[in-house]
Coordinates of C-alpha atoms in Angstrom, one line a residue:
M1 CA 88.0 97.9 134.2
Q2 CA 89.5 97.8 130.9
F3 CA 89.4 95.0 128.2
Q4 CA 92.8 93.9 128.7
Q5 CA 92.4 93.4 132.4
L6 CA 89.6 90.6 131.7
Q7 CA 92.1 89.1 129.0
Y8 CA 94.6 88.5 132.7
F9 CA 92.0 87.1 134.7
V10 CA 90.7 84.7 133.0
A11 CA 93.8 83.5 131.6
V12 CA 95.0 83.3 135.2
A13 CA 91.5 81.9 135.9
E14 CA 92.1 79.2 133.0
T15 CA 96.2 78.2 133.8
R16 CA 96.1 79.2 138.3
H17 CA 99.1 80.3 137.3
F18 CA 100.5 83.6 136.6
T19 CA 103.9 83.0 134.8
R20 CA 101.9 80.7 132.6
A21 CA 99.2 82.9 132.5
A22 CA 101.4 85.8 131.0
E23 CA 103.1 83.5 128.8
L24 CA 99.7 83.0 127.3
V25 CA 99.0 86.3 126.5
H26 CA 102.4 87.5 125.7
V27 CA 103.0 89.9 128.2
A28 CA 105.6 89.6 130.9
Q29 CA 104.6 88.5 134.4
P30 CA 105.1 91.7 136.6
S31 CA 102.7 93.6 134.2
L32 CA 100.0 91.1 134.2
S33 CA 100.3 90.7 137.5
Q34 CA 100.1 94.8 138.0
Q35 CA 96.8 94.8 135.9
I36 CA 95.2 91.8 137.4
R37 CA 95.6 94.1 141.4
A38 CA 94.6 97.2 139.4
L39 CA 91.4 95.4 138.5
E40 CA 90.3 93.9 141.5
R41 CA 91.4 97.1 143.6
E42 CA 88.5 98.7 141.1
L43 CA 86.5 96.1 142.1
G44 CA 86.9 96.5 145.7
V45 CA 87.8 92.3 146.1
D46 CA 90.7 89.8 145.8
L47 CA 89.6 87.7 142.9
F48 CA 92.1 84.8 143.8
Q49 CA 93.1 83.5 146.2
R50 CA 97.3 83.1 146.6
A51 CA 99.2 80.7 148.2
R52 CA 102.7 79.3 146.8
G53 CA 102.3 77.2 144.2
N54 CA 98.1 77.4 144.9
I55 CA 96.1 79.9 142.9
T56 CA 92.1 79.6 143.3
L57 CA 89.2 81.4 142.5
T58 CA 87.6 83.8 145.1
D59 CA 83.8 83.6 145.3
A60 CA 84.1 87.1 143.4
G61 CA 86.5 86.0 140.9
E62 CA 83.9 82.8 140.4
A63 CA 81.2 85.6 139.9
L64 CA 83.0 87.7 137.0
L65 CA 84.5 84.3 135.1
P66 CA 81.5 83.7 133.6
T67 CA 80.6 87.5 132.7
A68 CA 84.7 87.7 131.3
R69 CA 84.9 85.6 129.6
R70 CA 81.3 86.6 127.4
I71 CA 82.6 89.7 126.7
L72 CA 86.1 88.0 125.6
A73 CA 83.9 85.8 123.2
D74 CA 81.0 88.5 122.1
A75 CA 84.8 91.0 121.1
D76 CA 85.9 87.8 119.3
T77 CA 83.1 87.5 117.4
A78 CA 82.7 90.8 116.6
R79 CA 86.2 91.2 115.3
H80 CA 85.5 88.2 113.4
E81 CA 82.4 89.7 111.7
V82 CA 84.7 93.1 111.0
Q83 CA 86.9 91.1 109.4
E84 CA 84.2 89.4 107.2
L85 CA 83.1 92.5 106.0
A86 CA 86.7 93.8 105.3
Q87 CA 87.6 90.4 103.3
L88 CA 84.5 90.7 101.4
R89 CA 82.9 87.4 102.9
R90 CA 79.2 89.2 104.0
G91 CA 77.6 92.1 103.5
R92 CA 75.4 93.8 101.0
V93 CA 74.9 96.0 97.9
R94 CA 72.3 98.2 96.9
L95 CA 72.5 98.8 93.5
G96 CA 69.7 100.5 91.3
A97 CA 69.1 100.1 87.4
T98 CA 66.5 101.0 84.5
P99 CA 64.8 97.7 84.0
S100 CA 66.6 97.6 80.1
L101 CA 69.8 97.5 81.9
C102 CA 68.4 94.8 84.2
T103 CA 67.7 92.9 81.6
G104 CA 71.0 93.6 79.1
L105 CA 74.2 94.8 81.3
L106 CA 73.4 93.2 84.6
P107 CA 73.1 89.4 84.5
D108 CA 76.7 88.2 83.7
V109 CA 77.6 91.3 85.6
L110 CA 75.9 89.9 88.9
R111 CA 76.9 86.1 88.2
A112 CA 80.4 87.1 88.0
F113 CA 80.5 89.3 91.4
H114 CA 78.2 86.7 92.8
D115 CA 80.5 83.9 91.9
R116 CA 83.3 85.6 93.8
Y117 CA 81.5 86.9 96.5
P118 CA 79.0 84.7 97.5
G119 CA 78.1 86.1 100.7
I120 CA 77.4 89.4 99.6
Q121 CA 73.2 90.2 99.7
L122 CA 72.5 91.6 96.0
L123 CA 69.2 94.2 96.5
I124 CA 68.5 95.4 93.1
E125 CA 65.9 98.3 92.2
E126 CA 64.5 98.8 89.2
G127 CA 63.3 102.6 88.0
G128 CA 64.2 105.3 85.4
S129 CA 67.2 108.1 85.7
H130 CA 65.3 109.8 87.7
D131 CA 63.6 108.2 90.6
L132 CA 67.1 106.4 90.9
V133 CA 69.0 109.4 91.5
R134 CA 66.1 110.3 94.0
E135 CA 66.6 107.0 95.5
L136 CA 70.6 107.8 95.5
A137 CA 70.4 111.5 97.0
R138 CA 68.4 109.7 100.0
G139 CA 70.9 107.3 100.8
A140 CA 68.5 104.2 99.9
L141 CA 71.2 103.2 97.2
D142 CA 75.1 102.6 97.0
L143 CA 75.3 103.1 93.1
A144 CA 72.8 103.5 90.6
L145 CA 72.9 102.8 86.8
V146 CA 71.2 105.5 85.1
V147 CA 71.4 107.3 81.6
L148 CA 73.0 110.2 80.9
P149 CA 72.5 113.0 80.8
L150 CA 71.0 113.4 83.9
P151 CA 67.2 114.4 83.9
A152 CA 67.9 117.0 86.8
P153 CA 71.5 118.0 88.0
A154 CA 72.6 116.4 90.4
P155 CA 76.1 118.1 91.8
A156 CA 75.6 115.5 94.9
L157 CA 76.9 112.4 92.5
T158 CA 79.9 111.4 91.0
T159 CA 79.1 109.6 87.5
V160 CA 81.2 107.3 85.7
E161 CA 80.1 107.0 81.9
L162 CA 80.7 102.6 81.1
L163 CA 79.1 102.3 78.0
R164 CA 77.6 103.6 74.7
E165 CA 75.1 101.8 73.4
E166 CA 73.0 101.6 70.3
L167 CA 69.1 101.1 69.5
V168 CA 67.8 99.0 67.3
V169 CA 64.3 98.1 65.8
V170 CA 62.4 94.7 67.3
S171 CA 59.3 93.4 65.6
S172 CA 57.9 90.2 64.6
P173 CA 59.0 87.9 62.3
N174 CA 55.6 87.2 61.9
A175 CA 54.9 90.7 60.6
P176 CA 55.9 93.2 58.1
R177 CA 59.6 93.8 58.5
P178 CA 60.0 97.9 59.1
G179 CA 61.3 100.5 57.3
H180 CA 59.4 98.8 53.5
G181 CA 62.4 95.7 53.7
R182 CA 65.4 97.4 53.9
R183 CA 68.2 95.8 56.0
S184 CA 68.3 99.2 58.4
V185 CA 65.2 101.8 59.2
R186 CA 65.5 105.6 59.6
I187 CA 64.0 107.4 62.3
A188 CA 61.8 108.9 59.6
D189 CA 60.6 105.6 58.4
L190 CA 58.9 104.9 62.1
E191 CA 56.0 107.7 60.9
G192 CA 53.2 105.1 60.0
E193 CA 54.4 102.3 62.3
R194 CA 52.4 101.2 65.3
L195 CA 54.6 101.1 67.9
V196 CA 54.8 99.4 71.1
M197 CA 56.0 102.1 73.6
F198 CA 57.4 102.2 77.4
R199 CA 55.6 103.9 80.4
H200 CA 56.4 107.7 81.3
G201 CA 59.5 108.3 83.0
Y202 CA 61.2 105.4 81.0
D203 CA 64.4 106.6 79.4
L204 CA 63.8 104.9 76.1
R205 CA 60.6 106.8 76.1
E206 CA 61.7 110.3 75.8
L207 CA 64.7 109.5 73.4
T208 CA 62.3 107.6 71.1
V209 CA 59.3 110.0 71.4
A210 CA 62.0 113.0 70.9
A211 CA 64.1 111.7 67.9
C212 CA 60.5 111.2 66.1
R213 CA 59.8 114.8 66.4
A214 CA 62.7 115.6 65.4
E215 CA 61.6 114.7 62.0
G216 CA 58.6 116.3 62.1
F217 CA 56.3 114.1 62.9
E218 CA 54.6 112.4 66.3
P219 CA 54.4 108.8 67.0
D220 CA 51.9 106.2 66.8
F221 CA 51.4 104.2 69.5
A222 CA 49.6 100.6 69.5
V223 CA 50.1 100.5 72.8
E224 CA 51.7 102.5 75.8
G225 CA 52.6 101.8 79.5
G226 CA 54.8 98.7 79.7
E227 CA 57.9 97.7 81.1
M228 CA 60.5 96.2 79.4
D229 CA 58.9 92.6 79.7
A230 CA 56.0 94.0 78.6
V231 CA 56.9 95.9 75.7
L232 CA 58.8 92.7 74.0
G233 CA 55.7 90.4 75.1
F234 CA 53.7 92.7 72.8
V235 CA 55.9 93.7 70.6
R236 CA 55.9 89.4 70.1
A237 CA 52.2 89.4 69.9
G238 CA 52.4 91.3 66.5
L239 CA 51.0 94.8 68.2
G240 CA 53.5 96.8 66.8
V241 CA 57.3 97.7 66.7
A242 CA 59.8 99.1 69.3
V243 CA 62.8 100.6 69.9
V244 CA 64.8 99.2 72.7
P245 CA 68.5 98.9 73.2
S246 CA 70.6 96.2 71.5
M247 CA 71.7 94.5 74.4
V248 CA 68.4 93.8 75.9
A249 CA 67.4 92.4 71.6
M250 CA 70.6 90.3 71.6
R251 CA 69.2 88.6 75.1
A252 CA 65.4 88.3 73.6
G253 CA 65.6 85.2 71.7
S254 CA 65.0 84.1 67.9
D255 CA 61.3 85.2 68.5
L256 CA 61.8 88.8 67.4
R257 CA 63.2 90.6 64.6
V258 CA 66.4 93.1 65.1
T259 CA 66.6 95.9 62.4
P260 CA 69.2 98.4 62.7
L261 CA 68.5 102.2 62.9
A262 CA 70.5 103.7 59.6
R263 CA 73.2 106.3 61.1
P264 CA 73.5 108.1 62.3
G265 CA 71.3 106.2 64.2
L266 CA 70.2 106.6 68.3
R267 CA 73.0 105.6 71.3
R268 CA 72.3 106.4 74.6
T269 CA 75.3 106.7 77.2
I270 CA 75.1 104.6 80.6
A271 CA 76.6 105.9 83.6
L272 CA 77.0 104.1 87.4
A273 CA 76.5 107.0 89.9
H274 CA 77.3 107.1 93.6
R275 CA 76.9 109.8 95.9
S276 CA 80.1 112.5 96.4
D277 CA 79.7 112.9 99.9
V278 CA 79.5 109.8 101.1
A279 CA 82.3 106.8 99.8
P280 CA 80.0 103.3 98.5
P281 CA 80.7 100.3 101.0
R282 CA 83.9 98.2 100.0
A283 CA 81.8 95.3 98.7
A284 CA 80.0 98.2 96.4
R285 CA 82.9 99.8 95.8
E286 CA 83.9 96.0 94.4
L287 CA 80.9 95.9 91.8
Q288 CA 81.6 98.9 91.0
R289 CA 84.9 98.0 89.4
M290 CA 83.5 94.9 87.7
L291 CA 81.3 96.6 85.7
V292 CA 83.7 99.3 84.7
E293 CA 86.2 96.3 84.2
R294 CA 83.9 94.4 82.5
D295 CA 85.9 94.1 79.0
T296 CA 89.1 94.1 79.8

């Protein structure tokens, strides 16, 4: 039994006329009649009673008609759903990102993506680059925003550099200005400052601690172990200062003082990663394009 044969059968059943049915399905009438005969031979029954000017369904034809209509309707539904996916009307994107990027880079891009493709579900997973690389490798994410260099060699991943972002020092306006009041702060000036520090596994933690050690001192933590929102809240409360990405500082509000780092400063490289052996879904590729072209 072929799908096309069911189409022809339903057309004849609805028009009760072979010639009009052939016109309805855009096929020559002899071809349609031949396919109906082939379907009847396969089923071993007549589906129509044929009399000049009078085509009626047999009992077998009456039994087949609702099932044939349901099969055709299901196929039409499947075709429509696939077309919607192809046209970015439905679907999902599983995106991983570090918490600082969720705060800084992503909101504007995700808003633009949602405005353009409101039917696409966005699933966001926050984590450090190490965790996100692992989730990519096991297929739990389509894309991930990570900090380069990656925490471990990942030959199965493709990365595209998106931006290089400066880091800044944030402090409470009610606390003394870090760096003895200068307009910019050297890493060496952080010696003696109480730092509000991120949890272990946070890219910013490793970067800041490494920079302090390169200047010959161990950083002094006032409090440690927080995520981005917690760190900013502790700084606002005057517990200490923190080194954060400039995009985060720009969005943090006027209740935080932002002091740039003196040259050469600190910066980090942000990249978009996906598995090399599996092409991301079309919706994910469109989000990738918008992230890469966000400033153009």
